[in-house]
């Protein structure tokens, strides 16, 4: 019988809204997830919300808390001279990716903003992040990845970073345009990370079409298929509240994901796929 593989099941977007924070803390406390990525430029990462998360980690040291580097709208940067902006806010994901592909971003400004978010995280939690990734996968974009990895290699050499390349067969990749783009961008990211001696996860899963009407109970076992140990599976559980509605288009699907992870069938699915969080 195959041995159990330990994975990192990471809930993104802690700090986005009180409802998202509450759902993530509940799943961490119940052992249904073992990592969360924290946004430091969002309105729901005040002292109380940060302390509540830190308290859980103090009781469960194996939980990983990472920095969710945020460089896209509708949020505002921490650094005063960051550019480009639109009406004082960061560009949309499409605009950011387009500018990155055309190499129109300024690496020094990106690096300064990433350092500011790291510094705020460290001041808030009293320790540097265990790992770093990016909101909307921005860390693997051209230009951004260079600044991101340079900062991590110099400032946080013990941290690991998230790459978003999968282990699915090529035939499956071609039917998933979003996943294929992540695979392509992650190839360069992994190469650069290896050159700088920055650790990455061996594989990634959890991406799906947020605009469709997915059955998460069907999707999730597919994410686990063939994953090597220490791979990252991304998720976005949360409770919908007014702040979330104002800031992010991903709303009801968060509650569906929360319901899946909190259900009694979830541990059985993990066991059936020989996967563990311990």
mmCIF file of C-alpha atoms in Angstrom:
data_model
loop_
_atom_site.group_PDB
_atom_site.id
_atom_site.type_symbol
_atom_site.label_atom_id
_atom_site.label_comp_id
_atom_site.label_asym_id
_atom_site.label_seq_id
_atom_site.Cartn_x
_atom_site.Cartn_y
_atom_site.Cartn_z
ATOM 1 C CA UNK A 1 0.000 0.000 0.000
ATOM 2 C CA UNK A 2 1.285 3.464 -0.920
ATOM 3 C CA UNK A 3 2.545 5.660 1.882
ATOM 4 C CA UNK A 4 0.726 8.826 2.828
ATOM 5 C CA UNK A 5 2.050 12.022 1.231
ATOM 6 C CA UNK A 6 2.090 15.214 3.265
ATOM 7 C CA UNK A 7 0.855 18.261 1.365
ATOM 8 C CA UNK A 8 0.402 21.937 2.154
ATOM 9 C CA UNK A 9 -3.273 22.865 1.906
ATOM 10 C CA UNK A 10 -3.123 26.646 1.853
ATOM 11 C CA UNK A 11 -6.035 29.043 2.248
ATOM 12 C CA UNK A 12 -5.213 32.254 0.426
ATOM 13 C CA UNK A 13 -6.367 35.792 1.229
ATOM 14 C CA UNK A 14 -6.286 36.029 5.026
ATOM 15 C CA UNK A 15 -6.859 39.707 5.737
ATOM 16 C CA UNK A 16 -9.247 40.257 2.843
ATOM 17 C CA UNK A 17 -12.378 40.465 5.004
ATOM 18 C CA UNK A 18 -13.558 39.423 8.471
ATOM 19 C CA UNK A 19 -15.649 36.620 6.968
ATOM 20 C CA UNK A 20 -12.695 35.193 5.074
ATOM 21 C CA UNK A 21 -10.521 35.428 8.191
ATOM 22 C CA UNK A 22 -13.094 33.689 10.377
ATOM 23 C CA UNK A 23 -13.529 30.769 7.974
ATOM 24 C CA UNK A 24 -9.772 30.274 7.619
ATOM 25 C CA UNK A 25 -9.205 30.327 11.377
ATOM 26 C CA UNK A 26 -11.959 27.784 11.886
ATOM 27 C CA UNK A 27 -10.439 25.379 9.361
ATOM 28 C CA UNK A 28 -6.953 25.816 10.820
ATOM 29 C CA UNK A 29 -8.230 25.117 14.330
ATOM 30 C CA UNK A 30 -10.008 21.976 13.139
ATOM 31 C CA UNK A 31 -6.966 20.689 11.264
ATOM 32 C CA UNK A 32 -8.660 20.853 7.872
ATOM 33 C CA UNK A 33 -5.978 23.112 6.369
ATOM 34 C CA UNK A 34 -2.381 23.660 7.485
ATOM 35 C CA UNK A 35 -1.356 27.001 5.958
ATOM 36 C CA UNK A 36 -2.691 30.422 5.141
ATOM 37 C CA UNK A 37 -1.280 33.338 3.135
ATOM 38 C CA UNK A 38 -1.790 36.785 4.627
ATOM 39 C CA UNK A 39 -2.438 39.987 2.680
ATOM 40 C CA UNK A 40 -0.871 43.036 4.337
ATOM 41 C CA UNK A 41 -2.480 45.809 2.247
ATOM 42 C CA UNK A 42 -6.100 44.879 2.973
ATOM 43 C CA UNK A 43 -8.520 46.360 5.522
ATOM 44 C CA UNK A 44 -9.108 43.213 7.622
ATOM 45 C CA UNK A 45 -5.577 42.649 8.879
ATOM 46 C CA UNK A 46 -5.808 44.798 11.977
ATOM 47 C CA UNK A 47 -4.257 43.848 15.322
ATOM 48 C CA UNK A 48 -7.203 41.749 16.494
ATOM 49 C CA UNK A 49 -7.364 39.694 13.287
ATOM 50 C CA UNK A 50 -3.596 39.151 13.278
ATOM 51 C CA UNK A 51 -3.485 38.199 16.958
ATOM 52 C CA UNK A 52 -6.295 35.680 16.473
ATOM 53 C CA UNK A 53 -4.297 33.952 13.732
ATOM 54 C CA UNK A 54 -1.025 34.114 15.667
ATOM 55 C CA UNK A 55 -2.746 32.509 18.654
ATOM 56 C CA UNK A 56 -3.669 29.469 16.562
ATOM 57 C CA UNK A 57 -0.092 29.100 15.332
ATOM 58 C CA UNK A 58 1.224 29.308 18.896
ATOM 59 C CA UNK A 59 -0.855 26.238 19.723
ATOM 60 C CA UNK A 60 -0.151 24.432 16.436
ATOM 61 C CA UNK A 61 3.477 25.212 15.447
ATOM 62 C CA UNK A 62 3.255 23.076 12.301
ATOM 63 C CA UNK A 63 0.819 25.547 10.772
ATOM 64 C CA UNK A 64 2.554 27.737 8.186
ATOM 65 C CA UNK A 65 1.722 31.433 7.878
ATOM 66 C CA UNK A 66 2.968 33.086 4.706
ATOM 67 C CA UNK A 67 2.922 36.471 3.038
ATOM 68 C CA UNK A 68 0.480 36.852 0.139
ATOM 69 C CA UNK A 69 2.350 39.539 -1.791
ATOM 70 C CA UNK A 70 -0.306 41.822 -3.278
ATOM 71 C CA UNK A 71 0.427 43.954 -6.341
ATOM 72 C CA UNK A 72 -2.975 44.165 -8.057
ATOM 73 C CA UNK A 73 -6.215 46.152 -7.741
ATOM 74 C CA UNK A 74 -8.315 47.202 -5.968
ATOM 75 C CA UNK A 75 -5.680 47.604 -3.274
ATOM 76 C CA UNK A 76 -3.182 50.388 -2.668
ATOM 77 C CA UNK A 77 0.566 49.926 -2.190
ATOM 78 C CA UNK A 78 2.347 50.523 1.088
ATOM 79 C CA UNK A 79 5.173 52.495 -0.563
ATOM 80 C CA UNK A 80 4.516 56.112 -1.497
ATOM 81 C CA UNK A 81 6.327 56.123 -4.847
ATOM 82 C CA UNK A 82 5.073 52.823 -6.296
ATOM 83 C CA UNK A 83 4.093 53.010 -9.967
ATOM 84 C CA UNK A 84 2.193 52.486 -12.163
ATOM 85 C CA UNK A 85 -1.088 53.212 -10.396
ATOM 86 C CA UNK A 86 -4.597 54.062 -11.522
ATOM 87 C CA UNK A 87 -6.514 56.506 -9.323
ATOM 88 C CA UNK A 88 -4.083 55.751 -6.523
ATOM 89 C CA UNK A 89 -4.662 51.996 -6.647
ATOM 90 C CA UNK A 90 -2.639 49.144 -8.092
ATOM 91 C CA UNK A 91 -3.395 48.039 -11.637
ATOM 92 C CA UNK A 92 -5.793 45.178 -12.395
ATOM 93 C CA UNK A 93 -4.382 41.698 -12.865
ATOM 94 C CA UNK A 94 -4.754 41.962 -16.649
ATOM 95 C CA UNK A 95 -3.005 45.318 -16.773
ATOM 96 C CA UNK A 96 -0.244 44.115 -14.466
ATOM 97 C CA UNK A 97 0.387 40.972 -16.497
ATOM 98 C CA UNK A 98 0.363 42.965 -19.732
ATOM 99 C CA UNK A 99 2.849 45.497 -18.396
ATOM 100 C CA UNK A 100 5.045 42.690 -17.085
ATOM 101 C CA UNK A 101 5.040 40.831 -20.406
ATOM 102 C CA UNK A 102 6.049 44.044 -22.163
ATOM 103 C CA UNK A 103 8.649 44.723 -19.449
ATOM 104 C CA UNK A 104 7.151 48.093 -18.570
ATOM 105 C CA UNK A 105 7.332 47.623 -14.804
ATOM 106 C CA UNK A 106 10.122 49.017 -12.642
ATOM 107 C CA UNK A 107 11.917 46.300 -10.705
ATOM 108 C CA UNK A 108 13.263 48.632 -8.019
ATOM 109 C CA UNK A 109 9.761 49.831 -7.152
ATOM 110 C CA UNK A 110 8.418 46.270 -7.074
ATOM 111 C CA UNK A 111 11.251 45.180 -4.777
ATOM 112 C CA UNK A 112 10.644 48.119 -2.444
ATOM 113 C CA UNK A 113 6.934 47.310 -2.201
ATOM 114 C CA UNK A 114 7.611 43.626 -1.518
ATOM 115 C CA UNK A 115 10.069 44.589 1.227
ATOM 116 C CA UNK A 116 7.487 46.935 2.741
ATOM 117 C CA UNK A 117 4.929 44.127 2.850
ATOM 118 C CA UNK A 118 7.488 41.768 4.405
ATOM 119 C CA UNK A 119 8.367 44.388 7.027
ATOM 120 C CA UNK A 120 4.708 44.971 7.894
ATOM 121 C CA UNK A 121 4.122 41.222 8.170
ATOM 122 C CA UNK A 122 7.137 40.807 10.467
ATOM 123 C CA UNK A 123 6.132 43.742 12.644
ATOM 124 C CA UNK A 124 2.553 42.467 12.855
ATOM 125 C CA UNK A 125 3.305 38.818 13.646
ATOM 126 C CA UNK A 126 6.617 39.231 15.458
ATOM 127 C CA UNK A 127 8.369 36.885 13.014
ATOM 128 C CA UNK A 128 9.050 36.745 9.267
ATOM 129 C CA UNK A 129 6.743 34.735 7.009
ATOM 130 C CA UNK A 130 7.297 30.977 6.733
ATOM 131 C CA UNK A 131 6.866 31.255 2.972
ATOM 132 C CA UNK A 132 5.810 33.756 0.303
ATOM 133 C CA UNK A 133 3.416 33.595 -2.615
ATOM 134 C CA UNK A 134 1.394 36.140 -4.561
ATOM 135 C CA UNK A 135 -2.206 37.288 -4.806
ATOM 136 C CA UNK A 136 -3.521 36.291 -8.256
ATOM 137 C CA UNK A 137 -0.188 34.487 -8.832
ATOM 138 C CA UNK A 138 1.592 37.805 -9.398
ATOM 139 C CA UNK A 139 4.874 36.411 -8.052
ATOM 140 C CA UNK A 140 5.422 34.362 -11.233
ATOM 141 C CA UNK A 141 4.864 37.254 -13.669
ATOM 142 C CA UNK A 142 7.892 38.381 -15.703
ATOM 143 C CA UNK A 143 9.803 41.217 -14.027
ATOM 144 C CA UNK A 144 7.847 40.683 -10.801
ATOM 145 C CA UNK A 145 9.422 37.248 -10.332
ATOM 146 C CA UNK A 146 12.936 38.676 -10.621
ATOM 147 C CA UNK A 147 12.329 41.311 -7.943
ATOM 148 C CA UNK A 148 10.372 38.853 -5.782
ATOM 149 C CA UNK A 149 13.070 36.165 -5.835
ATOM 150 C CA UNK A 150 15.928 38.630 -5.361
ATOM 151 C CA UNK A 151 14.254 40.023 -2.246
ATOM 152 C CA UNK A 152 13.563 36.560 -0.815
ATOM 153 C CA UNK A 153 17.078 35.292 -1.509
ATOM 154 C CA UNK A 154 18.638 38.290 0.235
ATOM 155 C CA UNK A 155 16.192 39.017 3.032
ATOM 156 C CA UNK A 156 14.503 35.678 3.818
ATOM 157 C CA UNK A 157 16.872 32.868 2.799
ATOM 158 C CA UNK A 158 15.106 30.347 5.068
ATOM 159 C CA UNK A 159 11.682 30.891 3.500
ATOM 160 C CA UNK A 160 10.274 28.923 0.599
ATOM 161 C CA UNK A 161 8.179 30.349 -2.219
ATOM 162 C CA UNK A 162 5.205 29.078 -4.182
ATOM 163 C CA UNK A 163 5.567 28.079 -7.800
ATOM 164 C CA UNK A 164 2.378 27.204 -9.688
ATOM 165 C CA UNK A 165 3.425 24.429 -12.075
ATOM 166 C CA UNK A 166 1.344 21.238 -12.098
ATOM 167 C CA UNK A 167 2.063 17.542 -12.552
ATOM 168 C CA UNK A 168 -0.968 16.817 -14.731
ATOM 169 C CA UNK A 169 -0.500 15.110 -18.132
ATOM 170 C CA UNK A 170 0.103 17.357 -21.139
ATOM 171 C CA UNK A 171 -3.253 16.343 -22.651
ATOM 172 C CA UNK A 172 -5.065 17.647 -19.559
ATOM 173 C CA UNK A 173 -3.029 20.842 -19.492
ATOM 174 C CA UNK A 174 -4.052 21.841 -22.998
ATOM 175 C CA UNK A 175 -7.747 21.917 -22.045
ATOM 176 C CA UNK A 176 -7.086 24.316 -19.154
ATOM 177 C CA UNK A 177 -5.839 27.635 -20.508
ATOM 178 C CA UNK A 178 -5.471 29.235 -17.094
ATOM 179 C CA UNK A 179 -3.496 26.281 -15.767
ATOM 180 C CA UNK A 180 -1.361 26.191 -18.895
ATOM 181 C CA UNK A 181 -0.413 29.853 -18.453
ATOM 182 C CA UNK A 182 0.560 29.153 -14.837
ATOM 183 C CA UNK A 183 2.683 26.204 -16.011
ATOM 184 C CA UNK A 184 4.502 28.333 -18.562
ATOM 185 C CA UNK A 185 5.175 31.237 -16.195
ATOM 186 C CA UNK A 186 6.235 28.867 -13.412
ATOM 187 C CA UNK A 187 8.916 27.235 -15.556
ATOM 188 C CA UNK A 188 10.915 30.460 -15.661
ATOM 189 C CA UNK A 189 10.151 31.136 -12.014
ATOM 190 C CA UNK A 190 11.542 27.751 -10.928
ATOM 191 C CA UNK A 191 14.671 28.213 -13.016
ATOM 192 C CA UNK A 192 15.348 31.614 -11.496
ATOM 193 C CA UNK A 193 14.606 30.374 -7.977
ATOM 194 C CA UNK A 194 17.000 27.442 -8.346
ATOM 195 C CA UNK A 195 19.731 29.758 -9.577
ATOM 196 C CA UNK A 196 19.310 31.924 -6.466
ATOM 197 C CA UNK A 197 19.033 28.972 -4.093
ATOM 198 C CA UNK A 198 15.408 29.721 -3.153
ATOM 199 C CA UNK A 199 13.296 26.682 -2.269
ATOM 200 C CA UNK A 200 10.032 26.025 -4.107
ATOM 201 C CA UNK A 201 7.220 23.503 -3.747
ATOM 202 C CA UNK A 202 7.578 20.529 -6.131
ATOM 203 C CA UNK A 203 4.073 20.864 -7.570
ATOM 204 C CA UNK A 204 0.926 22.941 -7.342
ATOM 205 C CA UNK A 205 -2.817 22.361 -7.631
ATOM 206 C CA UNK A 206 -6.078 24.108 -6.815
ATOM 207 C CA UNK A 207 -6.595 26.344 -9.829
ATOM 208 C CA UNK A 208 -9.986 26.147 -11.533
ATOM 209 C CA UNK A 209 -12.433 28.341 -13.433
ATOM 210 C CA UNK A 210 -13.951 30.591 -10.796
ATOM 211 C CA UNK A 211 -16.563 31.800 -13.309
ATOM 212 C CA UNK A 212 -18.005 28.332 -13.870
ATOM 213 C CA UNK A 213 -20.300 26.386 -11.537
ATOM 214 C CA UNK A 214 -17.828 23.814 -10.220
ATOM 215 C CA UNK A 215 -18.535 20.809 -8.033
ATOM 216 C CA UNK A 216 -15.673 21.127 -5.567
ATOM 217 C CA UNK A 217 -16.188 17.611 -4.228
ATOM 218 C CA UNK A 218 -15.406 16.351 -7.738
ATOM 219 C CA UNK A 219 -12.574 18.811 -8.388
ATOM 220 C CA UNK A 220 -10.591 18.327 -5.202
ATOM 221 C CA UNK A 221 -9.690 14.632 -5.628
ATOM 222 C CA UNK A 222 -8.378 15.518 -9.089
ATOM 223 C CA UNK A 223 -6.064 18.087 -7.490
ATOM 224 C CA UNK A 224 -4.535 15.317 -5.373
ATOM 225 C CA UNK A 225 -3.943 12.888 -8.236
ATOM 226 C CA UNK A 226 -0.211 12.271 -8.646
ATOM 227 C CA UNK A 227 0.886 15.085 -6.319
ATOM 228 C CA UNK A 228 4.311 14.473 -4.773
ATOM 229 C CA UNK A 229 4.920 15.126 -1.094
ATOM 230 C CA UNK A 230 5.236 18.783 -0.034
ATOM 231 C CA UNK A 231 3.142 20.020 -2.942
ATOM 232 C CA UNK A 232 0.863 23.024 -2.424
ATOM 233 C CA UNK A 233 -2.887 22.892 -2.976
ATOM 234 C CA UNK A 234 -4.441 26.355 -3.026
ATOM 235 C CA UNK A 235 -7.934 27.045 -1.718
ATOM 236 C CA UNK A 236 -10.138 30.056 -0.971
ATOM 237 C CA UNK A 237 -12.596 29.320 1.854
ATOM 238 C CA UNK A 238 -14.554 32.158 3.395
ATOM 239 C CA UNK A 239 -17.849 33.557 4.583
ATOM 240 C CA UNK A 240 -19.395 36.257 2.413
ATOM 241 C CA UNK A 241 -19.678 39.664 4.052
ATOM 242 C CA UNK A 242 -20.095 43.228 2.811
ATOM 243 C CA UNK A 243 -16.363 43.912 2.765
ATOM 244 C CA UNK A 244 -15.691 40.863 0.611
ATOM 245 C CA UNK A 245 -18.425 41.908 -1.832
ATOM 246 C CA UNK A 246 -16.771 45.316 -2.199
ATOM 247 C CA UNK A 247 -13.250 44.031 -2.700
ATOM 248 C CA UNK A 248 -13.347 40.726 -4.575
ATOM 249 C CA UNK A 249 -15.496 38.986 -7.216
ATOM 250 C CA UNK A 250 -14.924 35.550 -5.640
ATOM 251 C CA UNK A 251 -17.754 35.341 -3.091
ATOM 252 C CA UNK A 252 -20.196 32.412 -3.010
ATOM 253 C CA UNK A 253 -17.535 29.945 -4.183
ATOM 254 C CA UNK A 254 -15.640 30.693 -0.983
ATOM 255 C CA UNK A 255 -18.580 29.456 1.069
ATOM 256 C CA UNK A 256 -18.801 26.323 -1.092
ATOM 257 C CA UNK A 257 -15.135 25.603 -0.463
ATOM 258 C CA UNK A 258 -15.567 26.183 3.260
ATOM 259 C CA UNK A 259 -18.514 23.777 3.328
ATOM 260 C CA UNK A 260 -16.439 21.127 1.550
ATOM 261 C CA UNK A 261 -13.444 21.386 3.875
ATOM 262 C CA UNK A 262 -15.573 21.495 7.019
ATOM 263 C CA UNK A 263 -17.692 18.464 6.068
ATOM 264 C CA UNK A 264 -17.042 15.046 7.584
ATOM 265 C CA UNK A 265 -16.447 13.608 4.111
ATOM 266 C CA UNK A 266 -13.286 15.669 3.635
ATOM 267 C CA UNK A 267 -10.956 13.582 5.871
ATOM 268 C CA UNK A 268 -12.237 10.458 4.117
ATOM 269 C CA UNK A 269 -11.335 11.918 0.709
ATOM 270 C CA UNK A 270 -7.856 12.753 1.976
ATOM 271 C CA UNK A 271 -7.357 9.241 3.351
ATOM 272 C CA UNK A 272 -8.673 7.602 0.183
ATOM 273 C CA UNK A 273 -6.078 9.534 -1.802
ATOM 274 C CA UNK A 274 -3.288 8.704 0.678
ATOM 275 C CA UNK A 275 -2.729 12.357 1.509
ATOM 276 C CA UNK A 276 -2.242 13.962 4.927
ATOM 277 C CA UNK A 277 -1.628 17.404 6.418
ATOM 278 C CA UNK A 278 0.311 16.096 9.423
#
